[in-house]
Short mmCIF file of C-alpha atoms and ligand atoms in Angstrom, two decimals:
data_model
loop_
_atom_site.label_atom_id
_atom_site.label_comp_id
_atom_site.label_asym_id
_atom_site.label_seq_id
_atom_site.Cartn_x
_atom_site.Cartn_y
_atom_site.Cartn_z
CA MET A 1 -0.20 0.17 0.01
CA LYS A 2 1.36 3.23 -0.80
CA VAL A 3 -0.04 6.97 0.35
CA LEU A 4 0.39 10.28 -0.87
CA VAL A 5 1.27 13.14 1.85
CA ILE A 6 0.35 16.39 1.38
CA ASN A 7 0.83 19.13 3.17
CA SER A 8 -0.43 22.50 1.29
CA GLY A 9 0.19 26.04 2.16
CA SER A 10 -0.94 29.43 0.54
CA SER A 11 1.37 29.27 -2.00
CA SER A 12 3.65 25.81 -1.08
CA LEU A 13 2.39 22.07 -0.89
CA LYS A 14 5.08 19.67 0.06
CA PHE A 15 4.04 16.02 -0.97
CA GLU A 16 5.40 12.64 0.26
CA LEU A 17 4.57 9.23 -1.46
CA VAL A 18 5.63 7.04 1.79
CA ASP A 19 5.31 2.78 1.08
CA MET A 20 3.63 1.93 3.98
CA THR A 21 4.74 -2.18 3.88
CA ASN A 22 7.97 -0.83 4.71
CA GLU A 23 7.35 2.81 6.18
CA LYS A 24 9.85 3.82 3.71
CA THR A 25 9.71 7.31 1.24
CA LEU A 26 9.88 6.62 -2.55
CA ALA A 27 10.08 10.10 -4.08
CA LYS A 28 9.18 13.79 -1.90
CA GLY A 29 9.82 17.49 -3.10
CA ILE A 30 8.11 20.61 -2.50
CA CYS A 31 5.91 22.97 -5.31
CA GLU A 32 6.83 26.75 -4.47
CA ARG A 33 5.38 30.01 -5.22
CA ILE A 34 2.05 28.74 -6.59
CA GLY A 35 0.42 31.11 -7.98
CA ILE A 36 2.95 34.06 -8.04
CA ALA A 37 5.80 34.78 -10.05
CA ASP A 38 8.16 32.55 -10.84
CA PRO A 39 7.16 29.12 -9.48
CA ILE A 40 9.96 26.19 -8.59
CA PHE A 41 9.25 22.70 -8.32
CA THR A 42 11.61 20.73 -6.02
CA TYR A 43 11.81 16.41 -6.34
CA LYS A 44 13.56 13.40 -5.34
CA ASN A 45 13.70 10.02 -6.33
CA LEU A 46 14.76 8.17 -3.12
CA VAL A 47 15.11 4.80 -4.52
CA LYS A 48 17.40 5.96 -7.51
CA GLY A 49 18.75 9.14 -6.06
CA THR A 50 18.04 11.44 -9.34
CA LYS A 51 16.24 15.22 -8.34
CA ILE A 52 14.87 18.36 -10.29
CA ASP A 53 16.76 20.93 -8.34
CA LYS A 54 14.21 23.89 -8.49
CA GLN A 55 12.89 23.77 -11.71
CA GLN A 56 10.91 26.96 -12.90
CA VAL A 57 7.52 25.42 -14.01
CA PRO A 58 4.51 27.82 -14.42
CA MET A 59 2.13 26.51 -11.22
CA GLU A 60 -1.26 29.65 -11.57
CA ASP A 61 -2.83 27.32 -8.84
CA HIS A 62 -3.12 23.90 -5.83
CA SER A 63 -4.85 21.97 -9.36
CA VAL A 64 -1.75 22.62 -11.75
CA ALA A 65 0.29 21.87 -9.47
CA ILE A 66 -0.94 18.14 -7.92
CA ASP A 67 -1.41 17.22 -11.10
CA LEU A 68 2.57 18.03 -12.03
CA VAL A 69 3.14 16.04 -8.59
CA LEU A 70 0.88 13.04 -9.80
CA LYS A 71 2.14 13.16 -13.43
CA THR A 72 6.01 13.25 -11.99
CA LEU A 73 5.30 10.36 -9.56
CA GLN A 74 4.33 8.85 -12.93
CA ASP A 75 6.84 10.41 -15.51
CA LYS A 76 9.35 7.19 -16.82
CA GLU A 77 12.38 8.62 -16.28
CA ASN A 78 11.84 10.43 -12.52
CA GLY A 79 8.94 8.71 -11.34
CA VAL A 80 8.85 5.73 -9.05
CA ILE A 81 5.09 4.50 -9.74
CA SER A 82 3.39 3.00 -12.83
CA GLY A 83 0.36 4.61 -12.68
CA VAL A 84 -2.32 6.89 -10.07
CA ASP A 85 -3.93 3.11 -9.44
CA GLU A 86 -0.78 2.35 -7.11
CA ILE A 87 -1.03 5.46 -4.87
CA ASP A 88 -4.06 3.47 -1.89
CA ALA A 89 -4.75 7.03 -0.15
CA ILE A 90 -4.08 10.33 0.07
CA GLY A 91 -3.41 11.88 4.04
CA HIS A 92 -3.55 15.51 4.29
CA ARG A 93 -2.02 18.14 7.01
CA VAL A 94 -4.85 20.21 8.11
CA VAL A 95 -3.45 22.59 10.82
CA HIS A 96 -6.89 23.46 13.32
CA GLY A 97 -9.49 21.15 13.91
CA GLY A 98 -11.42 22.80 16.49
CA GLU A 99 -12.92 20.52 18.72
CA TYR A 100 -13.90 18.30 16.31
CA TYR A 101 -11.75 16.30 16.20
CA ASP A 102 -8.87 14.47 18.51
CA ASP A 103 -8.03 12.09 15.77
CA SER A 104 -7.56 11.54 12.35
CA VAL A 105 -10.45 11.32 10.12
CA VAL A 106 -11.76 10.33 6.55
CA VAL A 107 -12.64 12.84 3.91
CA ASP A 108 -16.58 13.01 3.55
CA ASP A 109 -18.08 16.19 2.64
CA GLN A 110 -19.44 17.09 6.44
CA VAL A 111 -15.74 17.14 7.56
CA ILE A 112 -15.03 19.38 4.47
CA LYS A 113 -17.90 21.72 6.46
CA ASN A 114 -16.72 21.37 9.55
CA LEU A 115 -13.04 22.44 8.33
CA GLU A 116 -14.31 25.26 5.89
CA GLU A 117 -16.08 26.26 9.80
CA VAL A 118 -13.06 26.22 11.78
CA ALA A 119 -11.12 28.28 9.13
CA ALA A 120 -11.98 31.33 10.61
CA LEU A 121 -9.80 29.87 14.22
CA ALA A 122 -6.47 29.43 11.33
CA PRO A 123 -7.22 31.84 8.60
CA LEU A 124 -3.53 31.57 7.41
CA HIS A 125 -3.32 27.85 7.19
CA ASN A 126 -6.46 25.99 6.77
CA PRO A 127 -8.22 27.62 3.89
CA ALA A 128 -4.36 26.73 2.37
CA ASN A 129 -5.04 23.06 3.17
CA ILE A 130 -8.66 22.10 2.49
CA MET A 131 -7.79 23.40 -0.80
CA GLY A 132 -5.29 21.17 -0.91
CA ILE A 133 -7.99 18.26 -0.45
CA LYS A 134 -10.41 19.55 -2.31
CA VAL A 135 -8.62 19.34 -5.48
CA MET A 136 -7.18 15.74 -4.91
CA ARG A 137 -11.06 14.59 -4.48
CA LYS A 138 -11.29 16.34 -7.75
CA LEU A 139 -8.24 14.90 -10.01
CA LEU A 140 -8.88 11.46 -8.20
CA PRO A 141 -11.76 10.94 -7.08
CA ASP A 142 -12.03 7.09 -6.12
CA LYS A 143 -9.10 7.46 -3.59
CA LYS A 144 -9.57 8.21 -0.13
CA ASN A 145 -8.10 11.01 1.66
CA VAL A 146 -8.01 11.65 5.22
CA VAL A 147 -6.77 14.76 7.16
CA VAL A 148 -4.66 14.22 10.19
CA PHE A 149 -4.97 17.50 12.37
CA ASP A 150 -2.39 19.47 13.85
CA THR A 151 -4.47 19.92 16.92
CA ALA A 152 -5.85 16.41 17.13
CA PHE A 153 -3.04 15.17 19.73
CA HIS A 154 -3.86 18.41 21.83
CA GLN A 155 -7.41 17.61 22.15
CA SER A 156 -6.46 15.51 25.67
CA MET A 157 -5.75 18.93 27.63
CA LYS A 158 -8.01 19.25 30.49
CA PRO A 159 -10.73 22.57 30.60
CA GLU A 160 -8.88 23.97 33.23
CA ALA A 161 -5.18 23.56 31.07
CA TYR A 162 -7.12 24.47 27.88
CA MET A 163 -9.06 27.08 28.56
CA TYR A 164 -8.71 30.77 28.93
CA ALA A 165 -9.62 33.71 31.88
CA LEU A 166 -12.05 35.16 29.10
CA PRO A 167 -15.26 35.75 29.62
CA TYR A 168 -16.62 31.98 29.55
CA GLU A 169 -19.05 32.87 26.34
CA ASP A 170 -15.90 33.60 24.60
CA TYR A 171 -15.34 29.88 24.42
CA LYS A 172 -19.04 29.30 24.25
CA GLU A 173 -19.97 31.29 21.29
CA LEU A 174 -16.74 31.95 20.21
CA LYS A 175 -15.16 28.31 20.87
CA VAL A 176 -11.65 30.75 22.26
CA ARG A 177 -9.45 28.62 23.92
CA LYS A 178 -5.96 26.45 23.73
CA TYR A 179 -5.54 23.94 21.39
CA GLY A 180 -1.61 23.55 20.33
CA PHE A 181 -0.26 22.54 17.41
CA HIS A 182 2.61 20.40 15.53
CA GLY A 183 0.18 17.12 17.38
CA THR A 184 1.84 15.15 14.67
CA SER A 185 5.69 15.84 16.17
CA HIS A 186 4.21 16.01 19.94
CA LYS A 187 2.59 12.17 19.15
CA TYR A 188 5.67 10.72 16.90
CA VAL A 189 8.44 11.95 19.66
CA SER A 190 6.52 11.36 22.58
CA GLU A 191 5.48 7.73 21.59
CA THR A 192 9.57 7.24 19.96
CA VAL A 193 10.25 8.32 23.84
CA ALA A 194 8.26 6.46 25.47
CA GLU A 195 9.33 3.31 23.77
CA LEU A 196 12.98 4.22 24.27
CA LEU A 197 12.35 4.20 27.92
CA GLY A 198 10.23 1.20 27.88
CA LYS A 199 7.81 2.67 29.89
CA LYS A 200 3.89 3.67 28.53
CA ASP A 201 3.14 6.05 31.48
CA ALA A 202 6.26 8.09 31.48
CA LYS A 203 6.51 11.85 31.53
CA ILE A 204 7.64 13.44 28.94
CA ILE A 205 8.28 16.84 28.03
CA VAL A 206 9.15 17.13 24.52
CA CYS A 207 10.74 20.86 22.73
CA HIS A 208 9.59 20.79 19.30
CA LEU A 209 12.11 24.10 18.25
CA GLY A 210 11.88 24.40 15.01
CA ASN A 211 11.54 28.05 13.31
CA GLY A 212 7.89 27.76 14.57
CA ALA A 213 7.67 26.12 17.92
CA SER A 214 6.17 24.55 21.27
CA ILE A 215 6.53 22.67 24.25
CA SER A 216 4.17 19.86 25.84
CA ALA A 217 4.05 17.77 28.82
CA VAL A 218 2.59 14.18 27.87
CA LYS A 219 1.72 11.80 30.46
CA ASN A 220 0.49 8.46 29.69
CA GLY A 221 0.75 9.16 26.18
CA LYS A 222 -1.48 11.95 26.98
CA VAL A 223 -1.37 15.55 26.78
CA VAL A 224 -0.94 17.44 30.08
CA ASP A 225 -0.84 20.84 28.84
CA THR A 226 1.10 22.73 25.01
CA SER A 227 2.19 25.87 25.06
CA MET A 228 0.97 27.40 21.80
CA GLY A 229 -2.02 28.26 22.14
CA MET A 230 -5.76 29.42 20.06
CA THR A 231 -3.31 29.78 17.38
CA PRO A 232 0.47 28.95 16.90
CA LEU A 233 1.84 32.47 18.67
CA ALA A 234 1.65 31.65 21.83
CA GLY A 235 3.81 29.91 23.67
CA ILE A 236 8.01 29.83 23.54
CA MET A 237 9.66 32.62 21.23
CA MET A 238 10.08 31.37 17.66
CA GLY A 239 11.95 33.14 14.48
CA THR A 240 9.65 35.49 13.91
CA ARG A 241 6.46 34.52 16.55
CA THR A 242 6.45 36.70 19.78
CA GLY A 243 5.31 33.51 21.91
CA ASP A 244 3.56 34.54 25.02
CA THR A 245 3.60 38.33 25.21
CA ASP A 246 1.31 40.60 28.02
CA PRO A 247 -1.60 41.30 25.42
CA ALA A 248 -1.75 44.66 26.62
CA ALA A 249 2.03 44.97 25.55
CA ALA A 250 0.77 44.81 21.85
CA PHE A 251 -2.60 47.11 22.28
CA TYR A 252 0.25 50.36 23.74
CA VAL A 253 2.06 49.65 20.86
CA MET A 254 -0.85 49.35 18.16
CA GLU A 255 -1.99 53.22 19.35
CA LYS A 256 1.70 54.55 19.69
CA ARG A 257 2.50 53.26 15.81
CA GLY A 258 -0.90 53.96 14.69
CA LEU A 259 -1.16 50.29 13.27
CA SER A 260 -4.43 47.85 12.40
CA LEU A 261 -5.46 44.34 13.96
CA LYS A 262 -3.68 42.92 10.64
CA GLU A 263 -0.27 44.75 11.35
CA ILE A 264 -0.19 44.31 14.48
CA ASP A 265 -1.25 40.66 13.87
CA THR A 266 1.87 40.63 10.77
CA ARG A 267 4.06 42.18 13.29
CA MET A 268 3.98 39.74 16.39
CA ASN A 269 3.60 36.83 13.88
CA LYS A 270 5.87 37.83 11.22
CA LYS A 271 8.94 40.45 12.31
CA SER A 272 8.81 39.15 16.11
CA GLY A 273 10.40 36.38 17.91
CA ILE A 274 14.31 35.79 16.81
CA LEU A 275 14.11 38.17 14.14
CA GLY A 276 12.88 40.44 16.31
CA VAL A 277 14.79 41.01 19.07
CA TYR A 278 18.13 39.99 16.85
CA GLY A 279 17.06 42.32 14.54
CA LYS A 280 19.09 40.41 11.17
CA SER A 281 17.74 36.86 10.59
CA SER A 282 15.26 34.64 11.70
CA ASP A 283 17.40 31.90 11.07
CA PHE A 284 19.31 30.21 14.48
CA ARG A 285 22.23 29.24 12.64
CA ASP A 286 22.68 32.71 11.74
CA LEU A 287 21.73 33.58 14.83
CA GLU A 288 25.18 31.23 16.35
CA GLU A 289 26.97 33.33 13.93
CA GLY A 290 25.86 36.53 14.79
CA MET A 291 26.69 35.61 18.06
CA GLU A 292 30.44 34.37 17.64
CA ALA A 293 30.64 37.96 15.91
CA GLY A 294 29.97 39.55 19.29
CA ASP A 295 26.76 41.01 18.29
CA GLU A 296 24.98 41.93 21.66
CA ARG A 297 21.31 41.74 20.65
CA ALA A 298 22.07 37.64 18.56
CA LYS A 299 23.11 36.57 22.80
CA LEU A 300 19.89 38.58 23.41
CA ALA A 301 18.12 36.71 21.21
CA TYR A 302 19.68 33.33 22.63
CA ASP A 303 19.52 34.15 25.92
CA MET A 304 15.59 35.04 25.67
CA PHE A 305 14.82 31.63 23.21
CA CYS A 306 16.81 29.22 26.00
CA TYR A 307 15.10 30.64 29.23
CA ARG A 308 12.08 30.51 28.09
CA VAL A 309 12.27 27.01 27.05
CA LYS A 310 13.21 26.26 30.16
CA LEU A 311 10.31 27.87 32.25
CA TYR A 312 7.82 25.89 30.54
CA ILE A 313 10.37 22.62 31.12
CA GLY A 314 9.78 23.87 34.68
CA ALA A 315 6.03 24.57 34.39
CA TYR A 316 5.40 20.77 32.75
CA ALA A 317 7.71 19.42 35.49
CA ALA A 318 5.46 20.78 37.67
CA ALA A 319 1.72 19.80 35.75
CA MET A 320 3.14 16.69 35.68
CA ASP A 321 4.12 16.19 39.42
CA GLY A 322 7.18 14.97 37.78
CA VAL A 323 8.98 14.15 34.46
CA ASP A 324 10.63 10.93 32.85
CA ALA A 325 12.45 12.38 29.98
CA ILE A 326 12.69 15.85 28.24
CA ALA A 327 12.73 15.07 23.77
CA PHE A 328 14.60 17.71 21.73
CA THR A 329 12.97 18.02 18.00
CA GLY A 330 12.51 20.11 14.79
CA GLY A 331 15.37 21.99 12.98
CA ILE A 332 17.02 23.54 16.13
CA GLY A 333 15.99 20.44 19.34
CA GLU A 334 18.16 17.99 16.67
CA ASN A 335 20.78 19.93 15.38
CA GLY A 336 21.84 23.13 17.74
CA ALA A 337 24.12 21.12 20.39
CA ASP A 338 24.55 24.84 22.24
CA PRO A 339 20.55 25.44 22.56
CA ARG A 340 20.35 21.58 23.98
CA GLU A 341 23.19 22.64 26.76
CA THR A 342 22.15 25.45 27.67
CA ILE A 343 18.59 25.11 28.01
CA CYS A 344 19.27 21.54 30.37
CA GLU A 345 21.71 23.69 32.24
CA GLY A 346 20.94 23.87 35.90
CA LEU A 347 18.19 21.13 35.14
CA GLY A 348 19.84 19.38 38.01
CA TYR A 349 17.49 20.08 40.88
CA LEU A 350 15.23 17.54 38.42
CA GLY A 351 17.87 15.33 38.84
CA LEU A 352 19.05 15.79 34.96
CA LYS A 353 22.55 15.15 34.73
CA PHE A 354 23.43 15.79 31.16
CA ASP A 355 26.27 14.38 29.01
CA ASN A 356 28.26 17.54 27.46
CA ALA A 357 30.76 15.63 25.95
CA LYS A 358 27.99 13.33 24.27
CA ASN A 359 25.62 16.15 23.12
CA LYS A 360 28.10 17.58 21.30
CA GLU A 361 29.11 14.66 18.90
CA ARG A 362 27.38 15.00 15.96
CA ILE A 363 25.03 11.16 15.95
CA SER A 364 22.42 10.74 13.52
CA GLY A 365 19.70 9.09 14.39
CA ASN A 366 18.11 9.05 17.76
CA VAL A 367 20.25 9.66 20.59
CA GLU A 368 20.48 9.65 24.48
CA LEU A 369 21.71 12.92 25.95
CA SER A 370 22.32 12.76 29.64
CA THR A 371 23.87 10.51 31.73
CA PRO A 372 22.96 7.27 32.12
CA ASP A 373 22.76 7.51 36.26
CA SER A 374 20.31 10.55 35.46
CA LYS A 375 17.26 10.51 37.03
CA VAL A 376 15.66 12.17 34.29
CA LYS A 377 16.31 11.41 30.61
CA VAL A 378 17.35 13.87 27.84
CA TYR A 379 16.95 12.39 24.20
CA LYS A 380 17.75 14.34 20.56
CA ILE A 381 14.61 13.00 18.69
CA GLU A 382 14.20 12.66 14.87
CA THR A 383 10.78 13.94 13.76
CA ALA A 384 8.93 12.92 11.07
CA GLU A 385 5.68 13.88 11.13
CA GLU A 386 4.96 12.75 7.02
CA LEU A 387 5.28 9.61 8.43
CA VAL A 388 2.94 9.73 11.51
CA ILE A 389 0.14 11.53 8.65
CA ALA A 390 1.50 8.35 6.10
CA ARG A 391 0.66 5.80 9.38
CA ASP A 392 -2.75 7.02 10.68
CA THR A 393 -3.98 7.30 6.51
CA TYR A 394 -2.93 3.81 6.28
CA ARG A 395 -4.72 3.27 9.53
CA LEU A 396 -7.56 4.44 8.79
CA THR A 397 -8.46 3.47 5.65
CA LYS A 398 -6.66 0.16 4.80
P1 ADP B 401 9.86 24.74 10.48
O1 ADP B 401 9.62 23.43 10.25
O2 ADP B 401 9.18 24.93 11.80
O3 ADP B 401 10.35 25.87 9.67
P2 ADP B 401 12.42 23.23 10.88
O4 ADP B 401 12.11 22.15 12.36
O5 ADP B 401 13.13 22.82 9.66
O6 ADP B 401 11.68 24.63 11.09
O7 ADP B 401 13.84 24.14 11.93
C1 ADP B 401 14.18 25.13 11.27
C2 ADP B 401 15.77 26.02 12.68
O8 ADP B 401 16.67 25.59 12.89
C3 ADP B 401 16.24 27.37 11.04
O9 ADP B 401 16.17 28.25 13.05
C4 ADP B 401 17.60 26.72 11.92
O10 ADP B 401 18.97 28.09 11.81
C5 ADP B 401 17.92 25.55 12.72
N1 ADP B 401 19.01 24.78 12.78
C6 ADP B 401 19.34 23.81 11.42
N2 ADP B 401 20.18 23.39 11.72
C7 ADP B 401 20.85 24.03 12.25
C8 ADP B 401 22.12 23.71 13.56
N3 ADP B 401 22.63 22.89 12.99
N4 ADP B 401 21.99 24.49 14.77
C9 ADP B 401 21.22 25.01 15.12
N5 ADP B 401 19.55 25.69 14.52
C10 ADP B 401 19.69 24.85 13.23
#
C-alpha cells in the first residue's frame, strides 16, 4: 500500500509518497511560489537517487501543482509508480481541527463543512489545506483522503489547561481556547521516547524547536498541556513569532504606532521572535554566527530563547508532578548542541545529569544525551511528521 502525503500551504505544496509495507519514502518534493511569479518545483526520487532541482515550472494554482506532482510520480525518467492506481490513499495535513477532532478522519462532505467552519480560527492555514483536499478529490475521485490535524493530539488537555480566563461566553460562542499545534510531532516524539524508556505511562516533555516551536507535557500518552494556544503565536519565542507576551503590550504598540489589527498581527507573527530581537535574521544558525561575531542583540535573542524553553520545562514538570524524560526535536532541537546545553544547564534539581560531551558529538538518529545515572533522561529525537500522517492514513483506510 502506498500513501501520498500532502501538506498544502497558501503558496506552497509539500508532498511525499510512502510505501507502507516498509514505511520507506519513495519520492518527495515541494512546489513553491504557486500562483505567484516564478514558481519552483523540487523533487527527489529516493529509490534511484535522481532529482529535479528547483526547476521553474508554471503553476498558476494548486490544481496545476498537484497535477504536476502526479505526473512526475508516474514519469518514465523520474517517477516511482507506473500509474495513479498504485496510490492507495492520500493523507493531508490540516492545521486546525477545532474541537471537532481528537483523531485523524476520513474525508467526506461533512468533514469539509466542519473544516470550513473551523477555518476562521486558522485563516492563514486551513483554507490552503482545504484547497489541497478539494483538488485531490477532484483529480482522483476514487481515492480515499484522510485528514491529520496538528491540533488533534492536544485534545486530551483538561479544561483547566485549555481555558483562557476570558468571559466564559467567548469560549462558548467563539470557541476561544488553547488548542495547541505540531501535534503530529509531539505524538511521534513522545511515543518514540516512551518506547526508548520502555515505559508506557512515562512523563515526557517534548521540545519541538524549529522555526515554529512548541513544548508539550505528555503523561501516559496524553497531552496534559502545550505551549501554543488558540493560534501558533503563543508559548516560547520563535523564529518570527513573539511567543507569550502581555496582550496589553500589543494594544499599546498598536496605539502608539497607529497600527491596524492586521498590521499588529503581522508584526507579532512575522517580524518578532528571533528576527525581531536580533534584527538580522530569524534563522538560528545565523543567530549563532551573529553571537560568535560578538553581536549583543544576537546574544540577547539566544538567551531569551533558551530561558523561555527552560521556564516551560519547569512548568511542565510541575504540571505532571515530575518528569521522566525531556526530548529535543525540530531543526534547532535536533541540530543545535549549544541551545540544548544552555537549556539543560541548571536542571540538576530535577535529577537531570546532562552529558555535555555526547551532546557535542554529531550522531544521527535518536540519541540519549543524559548520563546513565541521570534520573531524568534527555533525548534528541528526529521527528517524522510525514510518517505520522502516512501511518494514520494507512490505519484509517487499509
Ligand atoms: P520549520 O519546520 O518550523 O520551518 P525546522 O524544524 O526546519 O523549522 O527548523 C528550522 C530551524 O532550525 C532554523 O532556525 C535553523 O537555523 C535551525 N537549525 C538547522 N540546523 C541547525 C544547526 N546545526 N544548529 C542550530 N540550528 C539549526
